[in-house]
mmCIF file of N, CA, C and O in Angstrom:
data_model
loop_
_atom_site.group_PDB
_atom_site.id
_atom_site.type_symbol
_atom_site.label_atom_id
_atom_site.label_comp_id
_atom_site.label_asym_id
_atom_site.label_seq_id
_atom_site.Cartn_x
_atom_site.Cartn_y
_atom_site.Cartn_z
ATOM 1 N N UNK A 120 9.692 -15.520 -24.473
ATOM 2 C CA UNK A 120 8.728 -15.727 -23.412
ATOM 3 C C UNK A 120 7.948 -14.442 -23.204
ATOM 4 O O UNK A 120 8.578 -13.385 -23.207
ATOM 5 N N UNK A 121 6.231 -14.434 -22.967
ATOM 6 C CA UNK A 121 5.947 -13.711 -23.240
ATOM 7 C C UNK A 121 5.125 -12.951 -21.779
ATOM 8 O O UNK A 121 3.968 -13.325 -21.589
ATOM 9 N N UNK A 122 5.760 -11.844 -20.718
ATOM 10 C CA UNK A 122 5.352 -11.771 -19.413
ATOM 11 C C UNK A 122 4.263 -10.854 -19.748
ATOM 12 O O UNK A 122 4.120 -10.150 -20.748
ATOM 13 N N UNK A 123 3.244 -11.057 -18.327
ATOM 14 C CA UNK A 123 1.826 -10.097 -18.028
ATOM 15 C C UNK A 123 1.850 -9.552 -17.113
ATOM 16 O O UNK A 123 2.055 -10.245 -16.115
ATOM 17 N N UNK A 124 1.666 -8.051 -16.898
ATOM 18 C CA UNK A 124 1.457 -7.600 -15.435
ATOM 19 C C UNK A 124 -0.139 -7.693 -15.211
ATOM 20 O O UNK A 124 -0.926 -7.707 -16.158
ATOM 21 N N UNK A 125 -0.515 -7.754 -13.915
ATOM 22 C CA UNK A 125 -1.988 -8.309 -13.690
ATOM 23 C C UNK A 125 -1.813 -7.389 -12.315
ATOM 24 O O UNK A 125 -0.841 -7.268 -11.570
ATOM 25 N N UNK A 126 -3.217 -6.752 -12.270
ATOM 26 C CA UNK A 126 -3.218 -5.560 -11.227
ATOM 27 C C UNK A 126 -4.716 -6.526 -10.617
ATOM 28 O O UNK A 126 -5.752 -6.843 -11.202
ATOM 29 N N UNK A 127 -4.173 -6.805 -9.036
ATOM 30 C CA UNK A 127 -5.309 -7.535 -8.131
ATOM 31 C C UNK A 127 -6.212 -6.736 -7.416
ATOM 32 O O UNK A 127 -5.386 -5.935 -6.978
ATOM 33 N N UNK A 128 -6.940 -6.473 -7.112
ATOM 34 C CA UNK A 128 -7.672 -5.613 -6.169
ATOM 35 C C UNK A 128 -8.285 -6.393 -4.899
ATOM 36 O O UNK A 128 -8.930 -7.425 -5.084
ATOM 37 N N UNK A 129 -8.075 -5.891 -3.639
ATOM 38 C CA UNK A 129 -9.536 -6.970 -3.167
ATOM 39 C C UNK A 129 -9.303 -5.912 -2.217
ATOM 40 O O UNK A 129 -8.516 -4.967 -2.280
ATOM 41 N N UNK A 130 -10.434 -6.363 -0.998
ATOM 42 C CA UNK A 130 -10.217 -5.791 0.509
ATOM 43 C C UNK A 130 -9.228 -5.904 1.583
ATOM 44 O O UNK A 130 -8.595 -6.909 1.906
ATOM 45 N N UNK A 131 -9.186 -4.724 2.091
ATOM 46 C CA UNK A 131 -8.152 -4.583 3.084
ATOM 47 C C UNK A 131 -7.945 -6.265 3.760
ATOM 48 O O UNK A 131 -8.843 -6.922 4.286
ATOM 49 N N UNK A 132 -6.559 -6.679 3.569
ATOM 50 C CA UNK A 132 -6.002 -7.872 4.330
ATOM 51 C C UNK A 132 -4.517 -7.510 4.624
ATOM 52 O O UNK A 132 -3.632 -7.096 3.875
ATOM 53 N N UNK A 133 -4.532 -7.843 6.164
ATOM 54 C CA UNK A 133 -2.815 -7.569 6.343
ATOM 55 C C UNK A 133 -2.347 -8.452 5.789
ATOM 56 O O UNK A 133 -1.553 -8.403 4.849
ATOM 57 N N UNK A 134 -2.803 -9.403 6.329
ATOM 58 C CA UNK A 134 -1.859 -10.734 6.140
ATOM 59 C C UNK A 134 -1.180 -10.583 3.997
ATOM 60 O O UNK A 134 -0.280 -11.260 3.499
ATOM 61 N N UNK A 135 -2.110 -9.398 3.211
ATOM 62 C CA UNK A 135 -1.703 -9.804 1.685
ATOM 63 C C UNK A 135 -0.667 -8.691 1.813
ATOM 64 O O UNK A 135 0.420 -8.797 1.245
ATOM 65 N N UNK A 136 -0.999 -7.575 2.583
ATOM 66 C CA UNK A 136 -0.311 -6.784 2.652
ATOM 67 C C UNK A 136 1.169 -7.027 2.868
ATOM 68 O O UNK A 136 2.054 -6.439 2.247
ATOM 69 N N UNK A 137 1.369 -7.983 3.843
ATOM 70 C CA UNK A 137 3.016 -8.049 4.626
ATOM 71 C C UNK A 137 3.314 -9.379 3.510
ATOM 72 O O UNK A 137 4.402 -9.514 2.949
ATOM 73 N N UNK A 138 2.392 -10.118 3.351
ATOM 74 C CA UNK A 138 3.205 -11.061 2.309
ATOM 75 C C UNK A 138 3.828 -10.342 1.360
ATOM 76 O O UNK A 138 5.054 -10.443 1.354
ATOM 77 N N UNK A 139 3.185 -9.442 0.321
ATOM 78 C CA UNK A 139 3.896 -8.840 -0.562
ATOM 79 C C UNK A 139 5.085 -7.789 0.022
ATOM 80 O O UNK A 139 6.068 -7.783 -0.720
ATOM 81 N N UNK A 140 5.200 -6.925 1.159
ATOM 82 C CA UNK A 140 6.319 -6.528 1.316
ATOM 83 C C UNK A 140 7.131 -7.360 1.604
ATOM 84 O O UNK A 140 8.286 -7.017 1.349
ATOM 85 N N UNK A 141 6.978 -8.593 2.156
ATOM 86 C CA UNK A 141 8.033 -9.763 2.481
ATOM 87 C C UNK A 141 8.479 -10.285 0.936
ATOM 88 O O UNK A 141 9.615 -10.756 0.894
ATOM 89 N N UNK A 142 7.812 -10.264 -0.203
ATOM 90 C CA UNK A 142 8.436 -10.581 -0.805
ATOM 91 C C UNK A 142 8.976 -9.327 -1.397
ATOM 92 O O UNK A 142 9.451 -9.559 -2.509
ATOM 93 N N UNK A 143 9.063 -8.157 -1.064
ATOM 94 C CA UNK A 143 9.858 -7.258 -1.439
ATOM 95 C C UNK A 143 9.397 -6.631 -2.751
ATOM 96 O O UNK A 143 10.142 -6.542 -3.726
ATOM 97 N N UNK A 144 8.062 -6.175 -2.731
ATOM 98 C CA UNK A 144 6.967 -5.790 -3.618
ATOM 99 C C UNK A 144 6.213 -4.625 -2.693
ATOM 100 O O UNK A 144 5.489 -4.750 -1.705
ATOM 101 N N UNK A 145 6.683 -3.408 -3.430
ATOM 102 C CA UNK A 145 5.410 -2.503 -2.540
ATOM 103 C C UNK A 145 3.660 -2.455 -2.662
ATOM 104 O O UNK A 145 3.227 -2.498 -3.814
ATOM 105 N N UNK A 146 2.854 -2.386 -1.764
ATOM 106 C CA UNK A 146 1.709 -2.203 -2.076
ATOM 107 C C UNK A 146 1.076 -1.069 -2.482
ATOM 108 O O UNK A 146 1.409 -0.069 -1.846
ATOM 109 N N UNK A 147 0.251 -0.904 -3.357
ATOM 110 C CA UNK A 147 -0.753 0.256 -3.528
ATOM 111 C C UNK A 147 -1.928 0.007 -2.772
ATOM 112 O O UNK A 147 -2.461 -1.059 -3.077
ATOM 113 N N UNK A 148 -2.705 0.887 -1.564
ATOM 114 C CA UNK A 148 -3.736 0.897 -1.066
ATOM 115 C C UNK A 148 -4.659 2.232 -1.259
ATOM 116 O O UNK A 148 -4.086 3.299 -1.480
ATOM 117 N N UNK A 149 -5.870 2.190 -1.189
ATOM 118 C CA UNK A 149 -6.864 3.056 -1.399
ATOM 119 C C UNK A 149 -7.502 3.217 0.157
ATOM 120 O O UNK A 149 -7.937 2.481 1.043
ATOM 121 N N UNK A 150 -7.259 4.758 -0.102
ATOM 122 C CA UNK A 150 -7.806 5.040 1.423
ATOM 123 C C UNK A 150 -9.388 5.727 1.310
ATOM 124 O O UNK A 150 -9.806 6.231 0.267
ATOM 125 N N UNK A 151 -9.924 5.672 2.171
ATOM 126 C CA UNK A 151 -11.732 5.963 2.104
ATOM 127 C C UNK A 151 -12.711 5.422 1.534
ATOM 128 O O UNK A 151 -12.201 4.629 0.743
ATOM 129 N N UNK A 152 -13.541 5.376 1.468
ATOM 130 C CA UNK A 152 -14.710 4.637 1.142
ATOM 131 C C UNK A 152 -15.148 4.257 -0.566
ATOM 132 O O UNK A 152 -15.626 3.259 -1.105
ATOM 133 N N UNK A 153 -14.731 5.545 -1.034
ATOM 134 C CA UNK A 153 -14.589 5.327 -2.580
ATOM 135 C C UNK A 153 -13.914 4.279 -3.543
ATOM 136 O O UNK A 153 -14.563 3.846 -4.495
ATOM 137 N N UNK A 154 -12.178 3.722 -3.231
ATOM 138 C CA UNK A 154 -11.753 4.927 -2.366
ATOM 139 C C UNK A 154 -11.419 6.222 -3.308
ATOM 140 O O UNK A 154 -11.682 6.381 -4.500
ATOM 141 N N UNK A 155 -10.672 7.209 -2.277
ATOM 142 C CA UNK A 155 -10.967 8.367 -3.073
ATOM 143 C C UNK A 155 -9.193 8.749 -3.005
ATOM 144 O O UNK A 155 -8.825 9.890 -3.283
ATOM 145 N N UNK A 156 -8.511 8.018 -2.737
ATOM 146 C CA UNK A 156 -7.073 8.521 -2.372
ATOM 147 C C UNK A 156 -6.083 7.450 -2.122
ATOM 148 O O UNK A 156 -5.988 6.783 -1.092
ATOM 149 N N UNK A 157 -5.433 7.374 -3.077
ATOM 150 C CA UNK A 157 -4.467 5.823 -3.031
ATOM 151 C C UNK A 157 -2.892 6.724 -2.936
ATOM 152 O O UNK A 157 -2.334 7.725 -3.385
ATOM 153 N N UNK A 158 -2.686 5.620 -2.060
ATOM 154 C CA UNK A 158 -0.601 5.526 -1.426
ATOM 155 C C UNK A 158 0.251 4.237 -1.598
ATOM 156 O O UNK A 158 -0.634 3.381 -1.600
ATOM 157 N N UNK A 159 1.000 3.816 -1.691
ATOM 158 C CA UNK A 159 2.046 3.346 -1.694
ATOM 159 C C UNK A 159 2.623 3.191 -0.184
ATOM 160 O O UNK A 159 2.934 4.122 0.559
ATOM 161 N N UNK A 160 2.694 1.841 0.094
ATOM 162 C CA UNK A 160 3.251 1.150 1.317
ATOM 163 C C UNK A 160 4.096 0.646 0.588
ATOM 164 O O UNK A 160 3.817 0.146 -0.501
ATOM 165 N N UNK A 161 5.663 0.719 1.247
ATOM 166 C CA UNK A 161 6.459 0.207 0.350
ATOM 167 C C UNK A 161 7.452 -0.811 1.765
ATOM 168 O O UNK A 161 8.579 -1.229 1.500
ATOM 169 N N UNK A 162 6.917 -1.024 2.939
ATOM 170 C CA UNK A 162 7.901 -1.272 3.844
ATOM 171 C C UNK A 162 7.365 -2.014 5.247
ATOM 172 O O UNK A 162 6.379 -2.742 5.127
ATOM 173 N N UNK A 163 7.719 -1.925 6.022
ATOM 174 C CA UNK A 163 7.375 -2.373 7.401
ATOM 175 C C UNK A 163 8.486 -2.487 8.301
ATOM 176 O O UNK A 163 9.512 -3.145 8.131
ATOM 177 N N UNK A 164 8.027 -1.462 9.698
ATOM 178 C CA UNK A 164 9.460 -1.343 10.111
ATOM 179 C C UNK A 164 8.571 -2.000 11.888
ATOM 180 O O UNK A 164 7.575 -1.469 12.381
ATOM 181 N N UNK A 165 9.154 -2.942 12.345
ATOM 182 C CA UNK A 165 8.374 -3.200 13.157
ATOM 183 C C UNK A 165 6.845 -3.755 12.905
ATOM 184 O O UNK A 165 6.498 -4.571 12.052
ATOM 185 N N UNK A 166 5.966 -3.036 13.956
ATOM 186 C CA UNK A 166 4.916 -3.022 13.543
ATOM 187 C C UNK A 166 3.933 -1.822 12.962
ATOM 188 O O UNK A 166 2.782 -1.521 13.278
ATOM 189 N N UNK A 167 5.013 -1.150 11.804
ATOM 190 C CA UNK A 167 4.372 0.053 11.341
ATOM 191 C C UNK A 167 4.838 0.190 9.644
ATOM 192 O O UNK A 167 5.880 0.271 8.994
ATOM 193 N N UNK A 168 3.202 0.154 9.378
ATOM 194 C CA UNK A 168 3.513 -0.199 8.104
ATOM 195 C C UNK A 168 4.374 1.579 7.029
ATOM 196 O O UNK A 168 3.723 2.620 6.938
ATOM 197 N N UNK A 169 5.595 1.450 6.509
ATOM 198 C CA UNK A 169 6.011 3.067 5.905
ATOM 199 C C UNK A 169 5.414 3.550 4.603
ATOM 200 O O UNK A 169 4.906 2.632 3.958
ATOM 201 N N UNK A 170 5.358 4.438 4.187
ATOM 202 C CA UNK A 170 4.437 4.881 3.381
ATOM 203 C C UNK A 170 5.144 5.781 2.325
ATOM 204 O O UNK A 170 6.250 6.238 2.612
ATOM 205 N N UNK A 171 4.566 6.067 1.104
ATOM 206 C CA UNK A 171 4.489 7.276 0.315
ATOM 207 C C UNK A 171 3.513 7.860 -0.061
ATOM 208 O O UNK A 171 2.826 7.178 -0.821
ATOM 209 N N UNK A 172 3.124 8.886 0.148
ATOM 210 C CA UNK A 172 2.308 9.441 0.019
ATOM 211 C C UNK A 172 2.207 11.045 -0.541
ATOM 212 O O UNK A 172 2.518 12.115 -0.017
ATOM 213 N N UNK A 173 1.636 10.700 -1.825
ATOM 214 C CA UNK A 173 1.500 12.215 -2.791
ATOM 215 C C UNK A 173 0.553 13.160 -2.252
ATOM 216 O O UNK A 173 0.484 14.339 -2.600
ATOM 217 N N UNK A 174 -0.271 12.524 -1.275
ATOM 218 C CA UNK A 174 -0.920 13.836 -0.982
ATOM 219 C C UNK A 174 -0.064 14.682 0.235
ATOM 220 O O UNK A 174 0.137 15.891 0.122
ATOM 221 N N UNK A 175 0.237 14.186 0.977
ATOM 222 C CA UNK A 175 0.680 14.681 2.299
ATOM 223 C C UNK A 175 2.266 15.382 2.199
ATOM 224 O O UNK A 175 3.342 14.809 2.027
ATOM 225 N N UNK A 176 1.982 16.776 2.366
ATOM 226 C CA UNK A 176 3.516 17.391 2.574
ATOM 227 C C UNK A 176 4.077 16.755 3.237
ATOM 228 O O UNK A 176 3.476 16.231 4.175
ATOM 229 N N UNK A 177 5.939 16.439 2.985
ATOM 230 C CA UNK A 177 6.128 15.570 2.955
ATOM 231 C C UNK A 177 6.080 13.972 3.404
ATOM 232 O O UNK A 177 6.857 13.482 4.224
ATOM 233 N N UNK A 178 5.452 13.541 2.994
ATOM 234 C CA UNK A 178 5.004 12.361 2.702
ATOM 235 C C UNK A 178 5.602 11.170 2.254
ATOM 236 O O UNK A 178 4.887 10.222 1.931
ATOM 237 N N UNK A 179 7.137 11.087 2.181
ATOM 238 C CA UNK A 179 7.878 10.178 2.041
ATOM 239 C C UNK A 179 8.604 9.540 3.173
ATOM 240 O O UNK A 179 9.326 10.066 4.020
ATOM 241 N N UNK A 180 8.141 7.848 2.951
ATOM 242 C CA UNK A 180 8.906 7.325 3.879
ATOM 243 C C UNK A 180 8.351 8.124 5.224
ATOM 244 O O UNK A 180 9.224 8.745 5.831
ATOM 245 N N UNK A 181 7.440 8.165 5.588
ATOM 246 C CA UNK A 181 6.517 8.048 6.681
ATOM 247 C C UNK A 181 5.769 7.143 7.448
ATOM 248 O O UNK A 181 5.160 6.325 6.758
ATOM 249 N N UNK A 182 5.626 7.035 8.645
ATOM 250 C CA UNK A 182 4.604 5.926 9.412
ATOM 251 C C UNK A 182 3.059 6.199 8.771
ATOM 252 O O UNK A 182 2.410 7.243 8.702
ATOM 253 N N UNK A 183 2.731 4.773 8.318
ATOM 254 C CA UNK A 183 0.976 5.118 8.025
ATOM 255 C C UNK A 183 0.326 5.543 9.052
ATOM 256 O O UNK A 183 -0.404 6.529 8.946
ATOM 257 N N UNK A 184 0.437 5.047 9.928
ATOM 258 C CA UNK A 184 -0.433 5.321 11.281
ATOM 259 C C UNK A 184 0.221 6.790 11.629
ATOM 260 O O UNK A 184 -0.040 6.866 12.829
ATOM 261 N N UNK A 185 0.960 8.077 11.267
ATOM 262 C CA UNK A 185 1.448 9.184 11.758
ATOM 263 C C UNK A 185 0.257 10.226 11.275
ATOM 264 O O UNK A 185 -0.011 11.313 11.786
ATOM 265 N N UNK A 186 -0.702 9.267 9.575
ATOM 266 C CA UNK A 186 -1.611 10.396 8.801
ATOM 267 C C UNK A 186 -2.834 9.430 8.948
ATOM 268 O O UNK A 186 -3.866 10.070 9.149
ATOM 269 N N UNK A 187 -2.944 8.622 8.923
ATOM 270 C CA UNK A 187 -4.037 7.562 8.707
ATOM 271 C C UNK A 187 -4.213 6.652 10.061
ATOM 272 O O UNK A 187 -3.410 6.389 10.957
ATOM 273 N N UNK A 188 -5.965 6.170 9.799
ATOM 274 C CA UNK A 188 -5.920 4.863 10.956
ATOM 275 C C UNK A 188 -5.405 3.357 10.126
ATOM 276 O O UNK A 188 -5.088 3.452 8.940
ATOM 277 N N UNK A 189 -5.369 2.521 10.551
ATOM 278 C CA UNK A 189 -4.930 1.112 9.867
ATOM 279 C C UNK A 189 -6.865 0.810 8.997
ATOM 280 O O UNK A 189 -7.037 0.607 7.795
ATOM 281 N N UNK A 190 -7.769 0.866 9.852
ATOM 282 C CA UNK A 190 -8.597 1.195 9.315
ATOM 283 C C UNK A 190 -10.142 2.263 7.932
ATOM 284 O O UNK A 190 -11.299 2.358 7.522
ATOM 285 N N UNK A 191 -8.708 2.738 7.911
ATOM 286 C CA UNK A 191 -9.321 3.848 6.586
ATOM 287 C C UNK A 191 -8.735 3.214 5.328
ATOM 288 O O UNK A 191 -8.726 3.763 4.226
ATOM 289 N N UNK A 192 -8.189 1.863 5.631
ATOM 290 C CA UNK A 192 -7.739 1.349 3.867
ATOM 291 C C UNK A 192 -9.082 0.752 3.678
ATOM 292 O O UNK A 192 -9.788 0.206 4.526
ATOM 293 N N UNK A 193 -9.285 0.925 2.585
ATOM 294 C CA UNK A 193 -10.537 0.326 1.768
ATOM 295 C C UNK A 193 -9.821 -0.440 1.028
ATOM 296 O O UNK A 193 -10.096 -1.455 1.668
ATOM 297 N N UNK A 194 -8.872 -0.962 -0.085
ATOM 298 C CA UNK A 194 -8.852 -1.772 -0.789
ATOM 299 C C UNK A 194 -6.963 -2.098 -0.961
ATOM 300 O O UNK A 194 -6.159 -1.203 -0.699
ATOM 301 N N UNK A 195 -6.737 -2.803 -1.198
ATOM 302 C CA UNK A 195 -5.122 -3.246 -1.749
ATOM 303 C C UNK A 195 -5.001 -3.598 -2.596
ATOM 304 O O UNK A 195 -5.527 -4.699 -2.757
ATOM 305 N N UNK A 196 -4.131 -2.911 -3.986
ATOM 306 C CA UNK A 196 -4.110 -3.700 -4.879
ATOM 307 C C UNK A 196 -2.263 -3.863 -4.972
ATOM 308 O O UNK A 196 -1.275 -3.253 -4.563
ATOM 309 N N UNK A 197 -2.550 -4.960 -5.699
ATOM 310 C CA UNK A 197 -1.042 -5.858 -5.825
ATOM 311 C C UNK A 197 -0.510 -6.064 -7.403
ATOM 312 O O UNK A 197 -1.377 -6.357 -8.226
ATOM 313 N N UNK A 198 0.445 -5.968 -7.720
ATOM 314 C CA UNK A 198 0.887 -6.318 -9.172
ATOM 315 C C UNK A 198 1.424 -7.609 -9.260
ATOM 316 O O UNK A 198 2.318 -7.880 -8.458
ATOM 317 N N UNK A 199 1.061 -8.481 -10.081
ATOM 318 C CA UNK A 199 1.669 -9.587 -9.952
ATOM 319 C C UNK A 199 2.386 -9.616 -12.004
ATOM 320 O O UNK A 199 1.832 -9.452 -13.091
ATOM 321 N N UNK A 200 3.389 -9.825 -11.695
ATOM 322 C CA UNK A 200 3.804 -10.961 -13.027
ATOM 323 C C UNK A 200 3.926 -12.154 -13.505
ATOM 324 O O UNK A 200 4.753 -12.952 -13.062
ATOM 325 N N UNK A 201 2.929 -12.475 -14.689
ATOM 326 C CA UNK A 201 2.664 -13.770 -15.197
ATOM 327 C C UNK A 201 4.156 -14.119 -15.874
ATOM 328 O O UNK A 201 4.342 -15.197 -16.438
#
């Protein structure tokens, strides 16, 4: 059997966002207008989405909202397997 990974892109949506951590899939999002700076949401604790993030000393397993607004994601992309 022969599997595909397929990389989705679209615009900021929670609702794609929490589906995929509900199914226990982290997201990659692009922050700024470009965008110019992508992180890794890998969680949701409450109502705060947790993060990794290579730019930000340390930057693991952090609140998004502690470095970012919910509004500075520009895009989500998702991996899916065929």
């Amino acid at each position: 059997k022969n599997t595909a990974l397929c990389a989705i892109e679209e615009a900021y949506n929670s609702g794609a966002i929490d589906a995929e951590l509900n199914s226990g899939r982290p997201v990659i999002v692009g922050i700024g207008s470009g965008p110019d700076h992508f992180l890794v949401i890998k969680s949701k604790d409450g109502g705060s989405y947790i993060m990794r993030d290579p730019f930000t000393e340390n930057g693991k397993d952090i609140p998004f909202t502690d470095k970012y607004s919910i509004s500075s994601i520009s895009t989500v992309d998702r991996v899916v397997v065929n």
